[in-house]
mmCIF file of C-alpha atoms in Angstrom:
data_model
loop_
_atom_site.group_PDB
_atom_site.id
_atom_site.type_symbol
_atom_site.label_atom_id
_atom_site.label_comp_id
_atom_site.label_asym_id
_atom_site.label_seq_id
_atom_site.Cartn_x
_atom_site.Cartn_y
_atom_site.Cartn_z
ATOM 1 C CA MET A 1 39.131 -50.463 -10.218
ATOM 2 C CA PRO A 2 40.593 -51.230 -6.750
ATOM 3 C CA ALA A 3 41.454 -48.520 -4.279
ATOM 4 C CA THR A 4 45.459 -48.996 -5.318
ATOM 5 C CA ALA A 5 48.596 -47.116 -5.933
ATOM 6 C CA ARG A 6 48.687 -48.452 -9.192
ATOM 7 C CA GLY A 7 44.442 -47.690 -10.304
ATOM 8 C CA VAL A 8 45.471 -43.987 -8.876
ATOM 9 C CA ALA A 9 48.468 -43.174 -11.051
ATOM 10 C CA VAL A 10 46.752 -43.962 -14.039
ATOM 11 C CA VAL A 11 44.110 -42.034 -12.657
ATOM 12 C CA ALA A 12 46.250 -38.796 -11.379
ATOM 13 C CA PHE A 13 49.129 -39.011 -14.402
ATOM 14 C CA GLY A 14 46.909 -40.436 -17.001
ATOM 15 C CA VAL A 15 49.568 -43.245 -17.666
ATOM 16 C CA ALA A 16 49.562 -46.486 -17.251
ATOM 17 C CA GLY A 17 52.066 -48.904 -15.626
ATOM 18 C CA PRO A 18 54.258 -51.770 -17.693
ATOM 19 C CA ALA A 19 52.207 -54.195 -17.572
ATOM 20 C CA GLY A 20 52.917 -56.335 -14.231
ATOM 21 C CA ALA A 21 54.842 -53.413 -12.891
ATOM 22 C CA ALA A 22 54.010 -51.958 -9.338
ATOM 23 C CA VAL A 23 53.377 -48.561 -9.568
ATOM 24 C CA GLY A 24 54.774 -46.152 -6.859
ATOM 25 C CA VAL A 25 52.367 -44.325 -5.028
ATOM 26 C CA ALA A 26 54.299 -40.654 -7.124
ATOM 27 C CA GLY A 27 53.506 -42.169 -10.319
ATOM 28 C CA ARG A 28 57.283 -44.205 -10.315
ATOM 29 C CA PRO A 29 57.852 -48.487 -10.682
ATOM 30 C CA GLY A 30 57.853 -50.105 -6.929
ATOM 31 C CA PRO A 31 60.808 -52.123 -6.146
ATOM 32 C CA ALA A 32 62.227 -55.086 -8.802
ATOM 33 C CA GLY A 33 59.021 -58.064 -7.836
ATOM 34 C CA ALA A 34 56.480 -56.242 -6.451
ATOM 35 C CA ASP A 35 53.793 -57.054 -8.899
ATOM 36 C CA ALA A 36 51.368 -56.956 -6.167
ATOM 37 C CA GLU A 37 48.820 -53.677 -5.748
ATOM 38 C CA GLN A 38 50.061 -51.555 -2.827
ATOM 39 C CA PRO A 39 46.974 -49.560 -1.286
ATOM 40 C CA ALA A 40 47.192 -45.994 -1.651
ATOM 41 C CA SER A 41 46.716 -43.656 0.156
ATOM 42 C CA ALA A 42 44.636 -41.404 2.065
ATOM 43 C CA ALA A 43 46.657 -38.416 0.662
ATOM 44 C CA THR A 44 47.102 -39.576 -2.363
ATOM 45 C CA LEU A 45 43.013 -41.119 -3.085
ATOM 46 C CA ARG A 46 42.668 -37.128 -2.246
ATOM 47 C CA ASP A 47 44.523 -35.708 -4.598
ATOM 48 C CA ALA A 48 44.192 -37.864 -7.942
ATOM 49 C CA ALA A 49 39.629 -37.332 -6.463
ATOM 50 C CA GLU A 50 41.044 -33.510 -7.003
ATOM 51 C CA MET A 51 43.328 -34.456 -10.289
ATOM 52 C CA THR A 52 39.801 -36.238 -11.622
ATOM 53 C CA ALA A 53 37.606 -33.960 -10.819
ATOM 54 C CA LEU A 54 39.669 -30.852 -13.004
ATOM 55 C CA VAL A 55 40.176 -33.304 -16.056
ATOM 56 C CA HIS A 56 36.206 -33.846 -15.946
ATOM 57 C CA GLY A 57 35.703 -30.144 -15.603
ATOM 58 C CA ALA A 58 33.857 -30.865 -11.362
ATOM 59 C CA PRO A 59 33.896 -27.366 -9.252
ATOM 60 C CA ARG A 60 36.512 -27.537 -6.800
ATOM 61 C CA ARG A 61 36.468 -24.866 -4.082
ATOM 62 C CA ARG A 62 39.910 -23.054 -4.570
ATOM 63 C CA PRO A 63 43.466 -23.054 -6.045
ATOM 64 C CA MET A 64 45.706 -24.948 -2.940
ATOM 65 C CA ILE A 65 48.468 -25.862 -2.010
ATOM 66 C CA ARG A 66 49.669 -27.809 1.286
ATOM 67 C CA ALA A 67 51.981 -27.872 3.456
ATOM 68 C CA SER A 68 54.384 -31.042 3.502
ATOM 69 C CA HIS A 69 56.166 -32.325 5.717
ATOM 70 C CA GLY A 70 59.139 -34.829 6.846
ATOM 71 C CA GLY A 71 59.347 -38.449 4.918
ATOM 72 C CA PRO A 72 59.334 -40.893 1.811
ATOM 73 C CA ASP A 73 55.337 -39.389 0.664
ATOM 74 C CA ARG A 74 56.353 -35.324 1.668
ATOM 75 C CA PHE A 75 54.666 -34.130 -1.384
ATOM 76 C CA LEU A 76 51.437 -35.832 -0.850
ATOM 77 C CA ALA A 77 51.804 -36.242 2.670
ATOM 78 C CA ALA A 78 48.231 -33.786 5.019
ATOM 79 C CA GLY A 79 48.839 -30.580 6.157
ATOM 80 C CA ARG A 80 47.620 -27.771 6.620
ATOM 81 C CA PRO A 81 45.931 -26.020 3.366
ATOM 82 C CA VAL A 82 47.691 -22.943 1.861
ATOM 83 C CA TYR A 83 45.316 -20.897 -0.720
ATOM 84 C CA LEU A 84 46.929 -18.894 -3.567
ATOM 85 C CA CYS A 85 43.845 -16.690 -4.083
ATOM 86 C CA MET A 86 43.597 -13.741 -3.008
ATOM 87 C CA SER A 87 41.614 -11.997 0.015
ATOM 88 C CA ASN A 88 38.487 -10.028 -1.302
ATOM 89 C CA GLN A 89 38.834 -7.208 0.741
ATOM 90 C CA THR A 90 39.415 -4.090 -0.562
ATOM 91 C CA PHE A 91 43.002 -1.894 0.384
ATOM 92 C CA HIS A 92 42.342 1.617 1.079
ATOM 93 C CA ASP A 93 45.593 3.330 -0.842
ATOM 94 C CA PRO A 94 46.649 5.892 1.658
ATOM 95 C CA PHE A 95 48.644 7.753 -0.505
ATOM 96 C CA ARG A 96 45.981 8.627 -3.791
ATOM 97 C CA THR A 97 45.005 10.652 -1.388
ATOM 98 C CA GLY A 98 47.972 11.960 1.017
ATOM 99 C CA ARG A 99 47.717 14.344 4.098
ATOM 100 C CA PRO A 100 44.791 16.828 4.057
ATOM 101 C CA GLY A 101 45.440 20.186 1.890
ATOM 102 C CA GLN A 102 46.967 22.377 4.764
ATOM 103 C CA ASP A 103 49.033 19.731 6.149
ATOM 104 C CA ALA A 104 50.531 18.854 2.642
ATOM 105 C CA ARG A 105 51.351 22.548 2.122
ATOM 106 C CA GLN A 106 53.512 22.647 5.461
ATOM 107 C CA THR A 107 55.493 19.671 4.986
ATOM 108 C CA ALA A 108 55.866 21.589 1.360
ATOM 109 C CA GLU A 109 56.577 24.108 3.523
ATOM 110 C CA ARG A 110 59.348 22.958 5.841
ATOM 111 C CA ILE A 111 60.957 20.782 3.371
ATOM 112 C CA LEU A 112 62.123 24.184 1.443
ATOM 113 C CA SER A 113 63.109 25.492 4.595
ATOM 114 C CA GLY A 114 66.280 22.318 5.291
ATOM 115 C CA PRO A 115 68.542 20.727 2.174
ATOM 116 C CA HIS A 116 65.977 20.169 -0.611
ATOM 117 C CA LEU A 117 66.654 18.382 -4.331
ATOM 118 C CA ALA A 118 63.430 20.023 -7.016
ATOM 119 C CA ILE A 119 62.867 19.097 -9.736
ATOM 120 C CA LEU A 120 60.429 20.556 -12.888
ATOM 121 C CA SER A 121 58.723 18.720 -14.664
ATOM 122 C CA THR A 122 57.031 20.572 -18.348
ATOM 123 C CA SER A 123 55.323 18.657 -21.146
ATOM 124 C CA ASN A 124 57.155 19.487 -24.963
ATOM 125 C CA GLN A 125 55.205 19.650 -27.871
ATOM 126 C CA ASP A 126 55.122 16.168 -28.814
ATOM 127 C CA GLY A 127 53.489 15.307 -24.685
ATOM 128 C CA SER A 128 56.055 13.621 -23.907
ATOM 129 C CA PRO A 129 57.901 14.720 -20.432
ATOM 130 C CA GLN A 130 60.810 17.015 -19.788
ATOM 131 C CA THR A 131 62.658 17.508 -16.243
ATOM 132 C CA SER A 132 64.864 20.188 -14.291
ATOM 133 C CA VAL A 133 66.876 20.216 -11.501
ATOM 134 C CA ILE A 134 66.261 23.697 -9.905
ATOM 135 C CA PHE A 135 66.911 26.056 -7.296
ATOM 136 C CA VAL A 136 63.399 27.156 -5.747
ATOM 137 C CA LYS A 137 62.767 30.443 -3.736
ATOM 138 C CA PRO A 138 59.942 30.526 -1.689
ATOM 139 C CA ASP A 139 57.628 33.328 -1.896
ATOM 140 C CA GLY A 140 54.857 33.787 -0.222
ATOM 141 C CA ASP A 141 52.385 30.535 -2.345
ATOM 142 C CA ASP A 142 54.949 31.127 -4.840
ATOM 143 C CA LEU A 143 57.174 29.375 -6.073
ATOM 144 C CA LEU A 144 60.479 30.842 -7.556
ATOM 145 C CA PHE A 145 63.094 30.081 -9.787
ATOM 146 C CA SER A 146 65.908 31.378 -12.964
ATOM 147 C CA THR A 147 65.756 29.923 -15.991
ATOM 148 C CA ILE A 148 67.826 31.449 -19.988
ATOM 149 C CA LYS A 149 65.451 32.173 -22.511
ATOM 150 C CA GLY A 150 65.850 29.699 -25.876
ATOM 151 C CA ARG A 151 66.408 26.495 -23.084
ATOM 152 C CA ARG A 152 63.961 22.781 -23.482
ATOM 153 C CA LYS A 153 61.600 23.482 -20.401
ATOM 154 C CA THR A 154 61.433 27.835 -21.039
ATOM 155 C CA VAL A 155 59.919 26.752 -24.294
ATOM 156 C CA ASN A 156 57.824 24.499 -22.868
ATOM 157 C CA MET A 157 57.097 27.054 -20.201
ATOM 158 C CA GLN A 158 56.062 29.127 -23.207
ATOM 159 C CA ARG A 159 53.717 26.981 -24.992
ATOM 160 C CA ASP A 160 52.029 25.068 -21.499
ATOM 161 C CA ALA A 161 52.526 27.457 -18.831
ATOM 162 C CA ARG A 162 51.366 23.937 -16.227
ATOM 163 C CA VAL A 163 54.183 22.787 -14.600
ATOM 164 C CA SER A 164 54.698 20.355 -11.806
ATOM 165 C CA LEU A 165 57.564 20.465 -8.848
ATOM 166 C CA LEU A 166 58.626 17.656 -7.029
ATOM 167 C CA ILE A 167 60.591 18.762 -3.742
ATOM 168 C CA HIS A 168 62.175 16.317 -1.836
ATOM 169 C CA SER A 169 64.204 16.290 1.653
ATOM 170 C CA LEU A 170 67.758 15.394 1.970
ATOM 171 C CA PRO A 171 68.389 13.633 4.628
ATOM 172 C CA THR A 172 69.557 15.197 8.509
ATOM 173 C CA ASP A 173 69.496 14.240 12.055
ATOM 174 C CA GLY A 174 66.811 14.462 12.971
ATOM 175 C CA GLY A 175 64.859 15.885 9.884
ATOM 176 C CA GLU A 176 61.836 14.620 8.334
ATOM 177 C CA PHE A 177 62.928 12.405 5.293
ATOM 178 C CA THR A 178 59.644 13.056 2.574
ATOM 179 C CA TYR A 179 58.569 15.031 -0.156
ATOM 180 C CA ALA A 180 55.900 16.721 -1.693
ATOM 181 C CA VAL A 181 55.009 17.869 -5.461
ATOM 182 C CA LEU A 182 53.308 21.333 -6.128
ATOM 183 C CA SER A 183 51.663 21.627 -9.556
ATOM 184 C CA GLY A 184 50.239 25.171 -11.314
ATOM 185 C CA PRO A 185 50.948 27.544 -14.210
ATOM 186 C CA VAL A 186 53.930 29.872 -14.265
ATOM 187 C CA GLN A 187 54.469 33.228 -15.163
ATOM 188 C CA LEU A 188 57.368 34.023 -17.302
ATOM 189 C CA THR A 189 59.250 37.669 -16.967
ATOM 190 C CA ASP A 190 62.498 39.631 -17.927
ATOM 191 C CA ASP A 191 65.573 39.713 -15.783
ATOM 192 C CA PRO A 192 67.250 42.479 -17.244
ATOM 193 C CA GLU A 193 70.106 42.653 -14.927
ATOM 194 C CA ASN A 194 70.199 38.737 -14.464
ATOM 195 C CA ALA A 195 70.084 40.125 -10.730
ATOM 196 C CA PHE A 196 67.650 37.570 -9.975
ATOM 197 C CA HIS A 197 70.080 35.290 -10.458
ATOM 198 C CA GLN A 198 72.984 35.750 -7.780
ATOM 199 C CA VAL A 199 69.447 36.054 -5.138
ATOM 200 C CA MET A 200 69.417 32.479 -6.008
ATOM 201 C CA TYR A 201 73.297 31.370 -5.976
ATOM 202 C CA ASP A 202 73.002 34.174 -2.347
ATOM 203 C CA LEU A 203 70.311 30.974 -1.828
ATOM 204 C CA HIS A 204 71.893 27.714 -2.293
ATOM 205 C CA MET A 205 74.978 27.964 -2.981
ATOM 206 C CA GLY A 206 76.606 30.112 0.494
ATOM 207 C CA GLY A 207 76.877 33.342 -1.273
ATOM 208 C CA ALA A 208 79.430 32.517 -4.048
ATOM 209 C CA PRO A 209 79.195 34.775 -7.494
ATOM 210 C CA ALA A 210 76.836 33.151 -9.648
ATOM 211 C CA PRO A 211 78.885 31.928 -13.163
ATOM 212 C CA VAL A 212 79.239 34.769 -16.182
ATOM 213 C CA GLU A 213 77.069 33.782 -19.805
ATOM 214 C CA PRO A 214 77.310 36.250 -22.007
ATOM 215 C CA GLY A 215 74.376 36.668 -24.149
ATOM 216 C CA ALA A 216 72.252 34.963 -21.827
ATOM 217 C CA GLU A 217 68.983 36.173 -21.175
ATOM 218 C CA ARG A 218 68.259 36.049 -17.688
ATOM 219 C CA LEU A 219 63.886 35.279 -17.552
ATOM 220 C CA ILE A 220 62.044 34.894 -13.668
ATOM 221 C CA VAL A 221 59.526 31.851 -13.411
ATOM 222 C CA ARG A 222 56.561 32.283 -10.704
ATOM 223 C CA LEU A 223 54.604 28.876 -10.079
ATOM 224 C CA ARG A 224 51.243 30.123 -9.083
ATOM 225 C CA THR A 225 51.037 26.860 -6.802
ATOM 226 C CA GLU A 226 46.913 25.643 -7.103
ATOM 227 C CA ARG A 227 47.535 22.001 -5.856
ATOM 228 C CA VAL A 228 50.229 20.604 -3.246
ATOM 229 C CA TYR A 229 50.331 16.855 -2.761
ATOM 230 C CA ALA A 230 52.385 14.962 0.351
ATOM 231 C CA PRO A 231 52.402 11.114 0.890
ATOM 232 C CA PRO A 232 51.357 10.016 4.662
ATOM 233 C CA PRO A 233 53.504 9.839 7.533
ATOM 234 C CA TYR A 234 55.909 6.650 7.144
ATOM 235 C CA VAL A 235 54.850 4.403 10.764
ATOM 236 C CA ALA A 236 56.979 1.363 10.983
ATOM 237 C CA THR A 237 55.334 -1.348 12.226
ATOM 238 C CA ASP A 238 55.716 -4.171 14.971
#
């Protein structure tokens, strides 16, 4: 079969044009009365060869598209190949390990020393997660917070002492905007006069009196931190 636009249309698209009608380079009928075969462009032949290779199962190098140019033949014009396949290089994710141990602890200390948000995660009996926003107070390497008997997080901690605490810094002028995750077991002790609850209000609420809670039985929770994770510092790139 001669290398014509009509022949290329049959190979590339699997459809023959109407009897006696010329077929354009994109498989469209040519101008009225143009029943002479039109020479196919090099780009058309190349694309038809690639389509034939696909139909007959011949291996291709890599899937690619070609950058188009202006002009009527812009979709078939030769251009720089743009490959769609991914790189074979291994991605080393710095967030998998985070900062080294001591650096992570120092990051957590900096967060706790300024305005921050603390979110406690415990496990429900069915294994689903439960979270609570809480106030915390550093005590050496441990963290203290208050809770009430009967609350969901309290029941969860009494059943499974393993918890996780996310602390996130709040935006400040010149401050570091980051987070840390502290995990470990907790110990619960009674706070019969709710004295520690007021300590937390002194620390986080500017000395405002803690709300009156008739009949509530407060507990002091001590989180013994066993692991601290902090993400690597953010570095802007040009």
